[in-house]
Amino acid sequence: MSYDLFTRQPNEIPPESSTNKQSENADDLNDQHASSHTEEPAPALTEEEDPLEWARQAYARLKAQQEEDKQNKILIEDQKTSSADEESIEPRSDQQLAADVDNAGPLLLDQDSQQIDEGPQEIESSLPEVSVPSKSQLLSAQESVEPTLGEFDETFTWSAEVLAAQGQKAGDISLEEIDWLGRLRRGLEKTRQGFVTGLLENLGDDPLTPEVLDDLETLLLRADAGVKATDQVLDALRQRLNEEVVDPAEGLRFLKQQLCDLLEAPIQASGVDLLAPEKGCLNVWLLVGVNGVGKTTTLGKLASLAVRSGYSALIAAADTFRAAAVQQVQVWGERSGVSVVANPTANADPAAVVFDAIGAARSKAVDLVLVDTAGRLQTKHNLMEELQKVRRIIDRLAPEAKVESLLVLDASQGQNGLRQAMAFAEAAGLTGVVITKLDGTSRGGVALAVASEASLPIRFIGAGEGIRDLRPFNSFEFVEALLASR
C-alpha cells in the first residue's frame, strides 16, 4: 500500500505495477502473521500522558512494523527464487545424462586446444563488458531509497510530539512523516539559531514586559518577517499583556498561535486547505518565477512527490530560452520516473510545448502536468504576456482542468522575494507560493511576509537539496520547527 504524501494518508488502491502473484504471496504472508501480530488502535496523546512515553510507544510500533515489512520482503523474494528455480529445472532421464557426458568430452577437448592455439588475446576479448553507472544514476538510486527508522533521539521525540499535538495516534504515525519533520527541523536550523536563541534569552523566567516585546519585534524584522506581520503579532501580544500577566511559557504558546493564524489566513481564504492533484480530472501546475530560484529543481521534486504518492505525472519543458534547460528537465524526469514533453529546437515556442503536453496528457489520462517556464523578471511585460499566452492555451485545450499557477521563491532573497511575489500576483494570476532553500538562509521569516503582505497561500516548502526535501506546507509544523527549543 502506497502513501499519499499530499494528503498524508495511505492510498486505498495498491500500485498497478504489483503482479497478481506478488499480491497473493503478500496476502498469504499477512494471514500467517495475523495470528501472531494483531494491530490494536493506539490512542492519541492525552494531557495526562507523558509525551516521552508516548513517543517510545510510537517508536516501538514503527520498529516492529519495519521488521515485519523486512521479513515479508525476504519471504516473498525467497518464494520468487524457488518458483523460478522449479520452472527452469526439467527432470532428465539416466539415458539423457549419459549421452550428454559422452558428447561433452570430445567437445571440451577441442575447445581447449583451440584456445591454446589462439593465444591470450582471444581469451581477453571474451571477457564481459562492464558498464559504469553515471553520477546522476547513482544519486537517483541513493535518493530513491525509502526512509528508514533511525535512533530514538531528540529529533524523533520532537517529531512525535509535533504529530501527537495534531491528534495523531501512535499507531498511525508513518516513517514518511517522521523523516520529513526531521528534514524540516534541520532545514530551519539557521533561522532558528538567530531567532530562538535571542527569543529565549529575552523571555527568561520572568513574566513578559514591554521591553521583551520590543526585542521580539527586532528579532522578527531581522528574520525578514515583514513589517505587517510583525505589527500584527506584536499588537496581539501587547493586547494580551494589557489584560493579564503572561509568563514565558504562555507567551511562547501565544506567539506560536499568532504565527500559525497569520500563515493560515490566506490558505483558509483560498478555500483549498491542502493542494493535491484531483483524481479523475487533469491537473496543470505552472511554476513561475525569476531566474535562479530553483523552479526546475522544484518541478523535479514535485514530480517525484506525485509519483511516490500514486499519481501519474507528465512534465512540459516550456523553458526554451535558458541554455540546457530542456536537458536539465529531462534529467529530473529520469530521476522521478516521469515522461517529459520537450522541443529541443532553440527558442521554440513555449506555448507549442504546452499544447503538445496537454494533448499527450489527455490521451494517456495523466493526473498531473507540471509546466516548467522560463525565468522572467516581473518588470518584463513581453515575458509576462507570454505566460498569459500559455495560460490561454491551457484554458482552450482543457477547460475542465484544475490549473494552479505557483510562484517559486528563494527564501534567501528575503524582502526582494516578497516584492517579486506581489508583482507576479498581479501579472500572472498566482494561486500559491513554493518557498525553497530554507536550509541555506536565516531569513525563514519571509514566509510570514508572503502570507501577510502578498496574501498568497504557501503550498509547498523546500528545506534541503535532496529529492525528498519538498513537501506540502503545514503551518503548525513550520512554526514548531522554527521555534523548536532543542
Short mmCIF file of C-alpha atoms in Angstrom, two decimals:
data_model
loop_
_atom_site.label_atom_id
_atom_site.label_comp_id
_atom_site.label_asym_id
_atom_site.label_seq_id
_atom_site.Cartn_x
_atom_site.Cartn_y
_atom_site.Cartn_z
CA MET A 1 0.00 0.00 0.00
CA SER A 2 1.50 3.32 -1.07
CA TYR A 3 1.38 6.54 0.95
CA ASP A 4 -0.10 9.77 -0.40
CA LEU A 5 2.42 12.45 0.58
CA PHE A 6 -0.01 15.23 -0.37
CA THR A 7 -2.89 14.16 1.88
CA ARG A 8 -0.64 12.22 4.29
CA GLN A 9 -2.93 9.22 4.16
CA PRO A 10 -2.39 5.64 2.92
CA ASN A 11 -3.69 5.02 -0.59
CA GLU A 12 -6.56 2.55 -0.67
CA ILE A 13 -5.65 1.22 -4.11
CA PRO A 14 -2.33 -0.67 -4.37
CA PRO A 15 0.11 0.32 -7.15
CA GLU A 16 -0.79 -1.16 -10.57
CA SER A 17 2.75 -2.45 -11.05
CA SER A 18 2.20 -5.23 -8.47
CA THR A 19 1.57 -8.56 -10.12
CA ASN A 20 -1.22 -10.91 -9.09
CA LYS A 21 1.29 -13.43 -7.88
CA GLN A 22 3.01 -10.94 -5.61
CA SER A 23 -0.37 -9.89 -4.22
CA GLU A 24 -1.27 -13.49 -3.46
CA ASN A 25 2.07 -14.04 -1.73
CA ALA A 26 1.63 -10.89 0.32
CA ASP A 27 -1.90 -11.99 1.32
CA ASP A 28 -0.60 -15.38 2.41
CA LEU A 29 2.15 -13.77 4.46
CA ASN A 30 -0.31 -11.38 6.06
CA ASP A 31 -2.55 -14.32 7.00
CA GLN A 32 0.44 -16.09 8.55
CA HIS A 33 1.32 -13.05 10.67
CA ALA A 34 -2.27 -12.23 11.60
CA SER A 35 -2.42 -14.82 14.36
CA SER A 36 0.85 -13.69 15.94
CA HIS A 37 0.66 -9.91 15.36
CA THR A 38 -2.66 -8.09 15.82
CA GLU A 39 -2.62 -4.29 15.47
CA GLU A 40 -4.78 -2.61 18.06
CA PRO A 41 -5.66 1.03 17.56
CA ALA A 42 -3.38 3.24 19.65
CA PRO A 43 -4.95 6.20 21.45
CA ALA A 44 -3.95 9.77 20.80
CA LEU A 45 -1.84 11.58 23.36
CA THR A 46 -3.87 12.90 26.29
CA GLU A 47 -2.91 15.63 28.74
CA GLU A 48 -2.29 13.07 31.50
CA GLU A 49 0.16 11.02 29.44
CA ASP A 50 3.91 11.54 29.35
CA PRO A 51 4.92 12.73 25.85
CA LEU A 52 8.22 10.86 26.10
CA GLU A 53 6.50 7.57 26.93
CA TRP A 54 4.04 8.16 24.07
CA ALA A 55 6.99 8.72 21.71
CA ARG A 56 8.55 5.45 22.93
CA GLN A 57 5.34 3.60 22.07
CA ALA A 58 5.29 5.15 18.61
CA TYR A 59 8.95 4.22 18.08
CA ALA A 60 8.34 0.63 19.19
CA ARG A 61 5.42 0.29 16.78
CA LEU A 62 7.42 1.70 13.88
CA LYS A 63 10.34 -0.59 14.66
CA ALA A 64 8.10 -3.65 14.80
CA GLN A 65 6.41 -2.62 11.57
CA GLN A 66 9.77 -2.12 9.85
CA GLU A 67 11.00 -5.55 10.96
CA GLU A 68 7.77 -7.19 9.81
CA ASP A 69 7.97 -5.50 6.40
CA LYS A 70 11.59 -6.59 6.09
CA GLN A 71 10.72 -10.23 6.84
CA ASN A 72 7.80 -10.14 4.40
CA LYS A 73 10.07 -8.89 1.62
CA ILE A 74 12.63 -11.62 2.33
CA LEU A 75 9.96 -14.34 2.26
CA ILE A 76 8.46 -13.00 -0.96
CA GLU A 77 11.89 -12.90 -2.63
CA ASP A 78 12.60 -16.45 -1.45
CA GLN A 79 9.29 -17.65 -2.91
CA LYS A 80 10.07 -15.93 -6.20
CA THR A 81 13.51 -17.56 -6.36
CA SER A 82 12.13 -21.00 -5.52
CA SER A 83 9.42 -20.69 -8.18
CA ALA A 84 11.94 -19.59 -10.82
CA ASP A 85 14.27 -22.48 -9.98
CA GLU A 86 11.47 -25.01 -10.19
CA GLU A 87 10.38 -23.70 -13.60
CA SER A 88 13.92 -23.69 -15.03
CA ILE A 89 14.90 -27.24 -13.92
CA GLU A 90 13.45 -30.03 -16.06
CA PRO A 91 13.85 -33.70 -15.00
CA ARG A 92 16.18 -35.70 -17.27
CA SER A 93 16.39 -39.44 -17.66
CA ASP A 94 19.52 -41.52 -16.94
CA GLN A 95 19.97 -42.21 -20.63
CA GLN A 96 19.93 -38.48 -21.48
CA LEU A 97 22.50 -37.67 -18.80
CA ALA A 98 24.82 -40.45 -20.01
CA ALA A 99 24.54 -39.23 -23.60
CA ASP A 100 25.35 -35.63 -22.53
CA VAL A 101 28.55 -36.77 -20.80
CA ASP A 102 29.68 -38.81 -23.86
CA ASN A 103 29.06 -35.87 -26.21
CA ALA A 104 30.68 -33.26 -23.98
CA GLY A 105 34.06 -34.97 -23.64
CA PRO A 106 35.43 -34.50 -27.18
CA LEU A 107 33.83 -31.07 -27.47
CA LEU A 108 35.60 -29.72 -24.38
CA LEU A 109 38.96 -31.12 -25.59
CA ASP A 110 38.54 -29.40 -28.96
CA GLN A 111 37.69 -26.07 -27.27
CA ASP A 112 40.74 -26.22 -25.01
CA SER A 113 43.05 -26.89 -27.95
CA GLN A 114 41.53 -24.04 -29.93
CA GLN A 115 42.00 -21.52 -27.05
CA ILE A 116 45.69 -22.57 -26.64
CA ASP A 117 46.32 -22.05 -30.36
CA GLU A 118 44.60 -18.66 -30.49
CA GLY A 119 46.60 -17.22 -27.56
CA PRO A 120 45.73 -14.85 -24.71
CA GLN A 121 44.30 -12.05 -26.90
CA GLU A 122 41.26 -14.12 -27.81
CA ILE A 123 40.71 -15.02 -24.16
CA GLU A 124 40.78 -11.35 -23.12
CA SER A 125 38.27 -10.43 -25.82
CA SER A 126 35.78 -12.92 -24.41
CA LEU A 127 35.57 -11.08 -21.07
CA PRO A 128 32.16 -9.41 -20.35
CA GLU A 129 31.84 -5.65 -20.89
CA VAL A 130 31.24 -3.77 -17.64
CA SER A 131 29.07 -0.62 -17.73
CA VAL A 132 29.77 2.01 -15.08
CA PRO A 133 26.68 3.90 -13.83
CA SER A 134 26.72 7.65 -14.27
CA LYS A 135 26.75 10.10 -11.36
CA SER A 136 23.09 11.01 -11.88
CA GLN A 137 22.09 7.34 -11.84
CA LEU A 138 23.98 6.80 -8.59
CA LEU A 139 22.32 9.83 -7.00
CA SER A 140 18.92 8.67 -8.19
CA ALA A 141 19.45 5.21 -6.76
CA GLN A 142 20.67 6.64 -3.46
CA GLU A 143 17.80 9.11 -3.05
CA SER A 144 15.08 6.66 -4.12
CA VAL A 145 15.72 4.50 -1.04
CA GLU A 146 12.73 4.54 1.30
CA PRO A 147 13.26 6.28 4.66
CA THR A 148 14.40 4.05 7.49
CA LEU A 149 13.90 4.35 11.22
CA GLY A 150 16.87 5.93 12.95
CA GLU A 151 17.77 6.13 16.61
CA PHE A 152 15.38 7.11 19.37
CA ASP A 153 16.84 10.57 19.78
CA GLU A 154 15.74 14.18 20.29
CA THR A 155 14.76 14.56 16.63
CA PHE A 156 12.41 11.57 16.82
CA THR A 157 10.84 12.61 20.12
CA TRP A 158 10.31 16.17 18.85
CA SER A 159 8.76 14.87 15.60
CA ALA A 160 6.48 12.51 17.52
CA GLU A 161 5.34 15.31 19.84
CA VAL A 162 4.52 17.54 16.86
CA LEU A 163 2.41 14.78 15.28
CA ALA A 164 0.74 13.98 18.60
CA ALA A 165 -0.19 17.64 19.06
CA GLN A 166 -2.12 17.41 15.78
CA GLY A 167 -4.20 14.49 17.06
CA GLN A 168 -2.18 11.68 15.52
CA LYS A 169 -2.29 8.29 17.19
CA ALA A 170 0.90 6.40 17.98
CA GLY A 171 -0.15 3.58 15.65
CA ASP A 172 -0.89 5.93 12.75
CA ILE A 173 2.50 7.67 12.61
CA SER A 174 4.43 6.81 9.45
CA LEU A 175 8.13 6.81 8.70
CA GLU A 176 7.48 9.32 5.90
CA GLU A 177 6.16 11.88 8.39
CA ILE A 178 8.97 11.31 10.89
CA ASP A 179 11.55 11.56 8.11
CA TRP A 180 10.12 14.82 6.76
CA LEU A 181 9.83 16.53 10.14
CA GLY A 182 13.47 15.71 10.83
CA ARG A 183 14.44 17.25 7.48
CA LEU A 184 12.30 20.35 8.14
CA ARG A 185 13.83 20.86 11.59
CA ARG A 186 17.35 20.60 10.20
CA GLY A 187 16.44 22.86 7.27
CA LEU A 188 15.30 25.70 9.54
CA GLU A 189 18.39 25.45 11.73
CA LYS A 190 19.97 28.72 10.52
CA THR A 191 16.80 30.76 11.02
CA ARG A 192 16.18 29.12 14.39
CA GLN A 193 19.70 29.82 15.66
CA GLY A 194 19.30 33.57 15.24
CA PHE A 195 15.64 33.79 16.21
CA VAL A 196 15.04 31.29 19.01
CA THR A 197 18.31 31.89 20.84
CA GLY A 198 17.58 35.60 21.12
CA LEU A 199 13.92 34.95 21.95
CA LEU A 200 14.63 32.57 24.83
CA GLU A 201 17.30 34.88 26.22
CA ASN A 202 14.83 37.76 26.25
CA LEU A 203 11.98 35.74 27.76
CA GLY A 204 13.98 34.38 30.69
CA ASP A 205 11.93 33.21 33.69
CA ASP A 206 10.05 36.43 34.41
CA PRO A 207 6.64 37.50 33.02
CA LEU A 208 6.58 39.32 29.71
CA THR A 209 7.29 43.05 29.72
CA PRO A 210 7.01 45.77 27.07
CA GLU A 211 10.82 45.71 26.77
CA VAL A 212 10.73 42.00 25.88
CA LEU A 213 8.17 42.70 23.16
CA ASP A 214 10.41 45.42 21.72
CA ASP A 215 13.25 42.91 21.48
CA LEU A 216 10.90 40.39 19.87
CA GLU A 217 9.99 42.99 17.27
CA THR A 218 13.67 43.36 16.35
CA LEU A 219 14.07 39.58 16.05
CA LEU A 220 11.05 39.24 13.75
CA LEU A 221 12.21 42.03 11.47
CA ARG A 222 15.72 40.58 11.36
CA ALA A 223 14.25 37.25 10.22
CA ASP A 224 12.51 39.12 7.33
CA ALA A 225 9.02 38.53 8.70
CA GLY A 226 8.00 41.92 7.30
CA VAL A 227 6.52 45.00 8.93
CA LYS A 228 2.87 44.00 8.56
CA ALA A 229 3.32 40.53 10.05
CA THR A 230 5.48 41.88 12.87
CA ASP A 231 2.94 44.58 13.76
CA GLN A 232 0.09 42.07 13.70
CA VAL A 233 1.86 39.67 16.06
CA LEU A 234 3.11 42.38 18.42
CA ASP A 235 -0.30 44.07 18.63
CA ALA A 236 -1.90 40.80 19.72
CA LEU A 237 0.81 40.21 22.32
CA ARG A 238 0.52 43.76 23.70
CA GLN A 239 -3.24 43.42 24.00
CA ARG A 240 -2.85 40.13 25.86
CA LEU A 241 -0.20 41.71 28.10
CA ASN A 242 -2.56 44.56 29.00
CA GLU A 243 -5.25 42.09 30.05
CA GLU A 244 -3.21 39.80 32.31
CA VAL A 245 0.24 38.79 33.48
CA VAL A 246 1.79 36.46 30.91
CA ASP A 247 4.53 34.03 31.97
CA PRO A 248 7.24 32.98 29.46
CA ALA A 249 5.69 29.57 28.66
CA GLU A 250 2.27 31.09 27.96
CA GLY A 251 3.87 33.91 25.98
CA LEU A 252 5.67 31.40 23.74
CA ARG A 253 2.49 29.36 23.24
CA PHE A 254 0.53 32.51 22.37
CA LEU A 255 3.27 33.61 19.94
CA LYS A 256 3.13 30.25 18.15
CA GLN A 257 -0.66 30.53 17.85
CA GLN A 258 -0.42 34.03 16.37
CA LEU A 259 2.17 32.92 13.79
CA CYS A 260 0.03 29.91 12.80
CA ASP A 261 -3.07 32.07 12.41
CA LEU A 262 -1.13 34.51 10.23
CA LEU A 263 0.14 31.74 7.93
CA GLU A 264 -3.26 30.02 7.78
CA ALA A 265 -5.26 33.14 6.85
CA PRO A 266 -4.57 33.11 3.06
CA ILE A 267 -4.92 29.31 2.95
CA GLN A 268 -8.36 29.49 4.52
CA ALA A 269 -9.32 32.38 2.24
CA SER A 270 -8.43 30.32 -0.85
CA GLY A 271 -10.96 27.64 0.07
CA VAL A 272 -8.37 24.89 -0.51
CA ASP A 273 -6.77 23.73 2.72
CA LEU A 274 -4.37 21.31 1.03
CA LEU A 275 -3.22 21.45 -2.58
CA ALA A 276 -3.11 17.99 -4.16
CA PRO A 277 -3.84 16.62 -7.66
CA GLU A 278 -7.50 15.72 -8.05
CA LYS A 279 -8.14 12.19 -9.26
CA GLY A 280 -10.38 11.75 -12.29
CA CYS A 281 -9.50 15.04 -13.99
CA LEU A 282 -6.50 16.80 -15.48
CA ASN A 283 -4.44 18.97 -13.13
CA VAL A 284 -2.00 21.51 -14.60
CA TRP A 285 0.51 23.28 -12.38
CA LEU A 286 2.63 26.10 -13.81
CA LEU A 287 5.83 27.01 -12.00
CA VAL A 288 6.88 30.62 -12.49
CA GLY A 289 9.49 32.95 -11.02
CA VAL A 290 12.72 34.80 -11.68
CA ASN A 291 15.98 33.13 -12.70
CA GLY A 292 17.90 31.14 -10.12
CA VAL A 293 15.17 30.48 -7.54
CA GLY A 294 15.06 26.72 -8.26
CA LYS A 295 11.99 26.33 -10.49
CA THR A 296 13.29 23.32 -12.43
CA THR A 297 14.58 21.61 -9.30
CA THR A 298 11.25 22.22 -7.56
CA LEU A 299 9.43 20.80 -10.58
CA GLY A 300 11.53 17.63 -10.40
CA LYS A 301 10.82 17.24 -6.69
CA LEU A 302 7.08 17.76 -7.25
CA ALA A 303 7.16 15.10 -9.97
CA SER A 304 8.83 12.67 -7.57
CA LEU A 305 6.32 13.57 -4.86
CA ALA A 306 3.42 12.85 -7.22
CA VAL A 307 4.80 9.50 -8.42
CA ARG A 308 5.58 8.31 -4.89
CA SER A 309 2.03 9.29 -3.88
CA GLY A 310 0.43 7.15 -6.59
CA TYR A 311 -0.36 9.84 -9.19
CA SER A 312 0.58 9.73 -12.86
CA ALA A 313 2.53 12.79 -13.98
CA LEU A 314 3.94 14.45 -17.10
CA ILE A 315 6.47 17.28 -17.43
CA ALA A 316 6.27 20.03 -20.06
CA ALA A 317 9.71 21.57 -20.68
CA ALA A 318 8.43 25.02 -21.63
CA ASP A 319 11.63 26.85 -20.64
CA THR A 320 13.01 27.07 -24.17
CA PHE A 321 15.25 30.11 -23.63
CA ARG A 322 17.75 29.12 -20.96
CA ALA A 323 20.72 27.11 -22.17
CA ALA A 324 20.48 23.38 -21.28
CA ALA A 325 17.13 23.92 -19.53
CA VAL A 326 15.47 21.12 -21.51
CA GLN A 327 18.31 18.72 -20.71
CA GLN A 328 18.04 19.58 -17.02
CA VAL A 329 14.32 18.86 -17.03
CA GLN A 330 14.94 15.53 -18.78
CA VAL A 331 17.43 14.53 -16.07
CA TRP A 332 14.85 15.29 -13.40
CA GLY A 333 12.29 13.31 -15.41
CA GLU A 334 14.57 10.27 -15.40
CA ARG A 335 15.22 10.59 -11.66
CA SER A 336 11.49 10.89 -10.95
CA GLY A 337 10.34 8.28 -13.45
CA VAL A 338 8.20 10.83 -15.33
CA SER A 339 7.93 11.38 -19.10
CA VAL A 340 9.00 14.76 -20.48
CA VAL A 341 7.47 16.57 -23.45
CA ALA A 342 10.09 18.89 -24.99
CA ASN A 343 11.16 20.62 -28.16
CA PRO A 344 14.97 20.59 -28.48
CA THR A 345 14.90 23.41 -31.04
CA ALA A 346 16.49 26.61 -29.74
CA ASN A 347 13.97 29.34 -28.82
CA ALA A 348 10.99 27.11 -29.55
CA ASP A 349 7.53 28.42 -28.74
CA PRO A 350 6.73 27.52 -25.09
CA ALA A 351 3.00 27.57 -25.85
CA ALA A 352 3.55 24.90 -28.52
CA VAL A 353 5.30 22.67 -25.98
CA VAL A 354 2.40 23.07 -23.56
CA PHE A 355 -0.01 22.34 -26.44
CA ASP A 356 1.72 19.02 -27.10
CA ALA A 357 1.91 18.18 -23.39
CA ILE A 358 -1.80 18.77 -22.84
CA GLY A 359 -2.62 16.55 -25.81
CA ALA A 360 -0.36 13.76 -24.55
CA ALA A 361 -1.75 14.03 -21.02
CA ARG A 362 -5.37 13.79 -22.18
CA SER A 363 -4.68 10.80 -24.41
CA LYS A 364 -2.95 8.93 -21.56
CA ALA A 365 -5.33 10.07 -18.79
CA VAL A 366 -2.48 11.64 -16.81
CA ASP A 367 -3.37 13.10 -13.41
CA LEU A 368 -0.84 15.95 -13.24
CA VAL A 369 1.03 18.06 -15.82
CA LEU A 370 3.92 20.12 -14.42
CA VAL A 371 4.95 23.04 -16.64
CA ASP A 372 8.46 24.46 -16.37
CA THR A 373 8.60 28.07 -17.56
CA ALA A 374 11.45 30.42 -18.39
CA GLY A 375 12.78 32.66 -15.65
CA ARG A 376 11.48 36.17 -16.03
CA LEU A 377 11.59 39.45 -14.19
CA GLN A 378 8.29 40.84 -13.04
CA THR A 379 9.09 44.04 -14.97
CA LYS A 380 9.43 42.33 -18.38
CA HIS A 381 5.98 42.81 -19.87
CA ASN A 382 6.63 40.75 -23.02
CA LEU A 383 7.58 37.70 -20.96
CA MET A 384 4.56 38.19 -18.74
CA GLU A 385 2.37 38.29 -21.86
CA GLU A 386 3.96 35.03 -23.00
CA LEU A 387 2.97 33.47 -19.66
CA GLN A 388 -0.59 34.60 -20.24
CA LYS A 389 -0.47 33.02 -23.71
CA VAL A 390 0.47 29.68 -22.15
CA ARG A 391 -2.46 30.04 -19.78
CA ARG A 392 -4.84 30.73 -22.68
CA ILE A 393 -3.63 27.56 -24.45
CA ILE A 394 -4.41 25.52 -21.35
CA ASP A 395 -7.87 27.07 -20.93
CA ARG A 396 -8.70 26.41 -24.60
CA LEU A 397 -7.47 22.81 -24.79
CA ALA A 398 -8.55 21.67 -21.33
CA PRO A 399 -11.22 23.98 -19.96
CA GLU A 400 -12.11 21.38 -17.33
CA ALA A 401 -8.55 21.19 -15.98
CA LYS A 402 -7.66 22.29 -12.47
CA VAL A 403 -4.98 24.92 -13.11
CA GLU A 404 -2.58 26.26 -10.48
CA SER A 405 0.00 28.99 -11.01
CA LEU A 406 2.71 28.59 -8.36
CA LEU A 407 5.42 31.16 -7.76
CA VAL A 408 8.75 29.69 -6.69
CA LEU A 409 10.53 31.96 -4.18
CA ASP A 410 14.08 31.70 -2.89
CA ALA A 411 13.88 32.25 0.88
CA SER A 412 17.37 33.74 0.94
CA GLN A 413 16.14 36.72 -1.11
CA GLY A 414 14.06 37.96 1.81
CA GLN A 415 12.10 41.13 1.15
CA ASN A 416 13.14 41.16 -2.50
CA GLY A 417 11.32 37.86 -2.84
CA LEU A 418 8.26 39.45 -1.29
CA ARG A 419 8.29 42.20 -3.93
CA GLN A 420 8.53 39.54 -6.63
CA ALA A 421 5.52 37.77 -5.17
CA MET A 422 3.39 40.90 -5.17
CA ALA A 423 4.36 41.81 -8.75
CA PHE A 424 3.80 38.29 -10.09
CA ALA A 425 0.47 38.05 -8.28
CA GLU A 426 -0.83 40.95 -10.36
CA ALA A 427 0.58 39.84 -13.72
CA ALA A 428 0.46 36.03 -13.60
CA GLY A 429 -2.71 35.27 -11.64
CA LEU A 430 -0.89 33.38 -8.90
CA THR A 431 -2.75 30.82 -6.80
CA GLY A 432 0.07 29.88 -4.42
CA VAL A 433 3.74 30.03 -3.48
CA VAL A 434 6.52 27.46 -3.15
CA ILE A 435 9.31 28.60 -0.81
CA THR A 436 12.68 26.96 -1.49
CA LYS A 437 16.19 26.96 0.00
CA LEU A 438 15.05 27.44 3.58
CA ASP A 439 18.06 25.40 4.68
CA GLY A 440 20.56 27.91 3.31
CA THR A 441 19.33 31.13 4.93
CA SER A 442 18.49 32.75 8.23
CA ARG A 443 15.55 34.57 6.61
CA GLY A 444 12.89 31.89 7.03
CA GLY A 445 10.57 34.57 8.34
CA VAL A 446 9.87 35.60 4.74
CA ALA A 447 7.08 33.02 4.82
CA LEU A 448 5.24 35.28 7.25
CA ALA A 449 5.73 38.28 4.96
CA VAL A 450 4.38 36.38 1.92
CA ALA A 451 1.28 35.33 3.84
CA SER A 452 0.53 38.71 5.41
CA GLU A 453 1.55 41.26 2.77
CA ALA A 454 1.08 39.35 -0.50
CA SER A 455 -1.93 37.41 0.88
CA LEU A 456 -0.78 34.30 -1.01
CA PRO A 457 -1.18 30.79 0.39
CA ILE A 458 2.08 28.87 0.83
CA ARG A 459 1.57 25.47 -0.78
CA PHE A 460 4.97 23.75 -0.58
CA ILE A 461 8.29 24.34 1.16
CA GLY A 462 11.76 23.04 0.36
CA ALA A 463 14.16 22.50 3.24
CA GLY A 464 17.10 20.83 1.53
CA GLU A 465 18.72 19.77 -1.74
CA GLY A 466 17.56 16.14 -1.78
CA ILE A 467 14.69 14.89 -3.90
CA ARG A 468 12.68 14.21 -0.71
CA ASP A 469 13.24 17.68 0.76
CA LEU A 470 9.99 19.20 -0.56
CA ARG A 471 6.58 18.69 0.99
CA PRO A 472 3.14 20.33 1.28
CA PHE A 473 3.17 23.26 3.68
CA ASN A 474 1.81 22.76 7.18
CA SER A 475 1.74 25.97 9.23
CA PHE A 476 1.73 24.24 12.63
CA GLU A 477 4.77 22.10 11.79
CA PHE A 478 6.59 25.08 10.26
CA VAL A 479 6.13 27.20 13.38
CA GLU A 480 7.10 24.34 15.70
CA ALA A 481 10.27 23.73 13.67
CA LEU A 482 11.01 27.46 13.63
CA LEU A 483 10.65 27.81 17.41
CA ALA A 484 12.00 24.42 18.49
CA SER A 485 13.89 25.00 21.72
CA ARG A 486 16.19 21.98 21.47
#
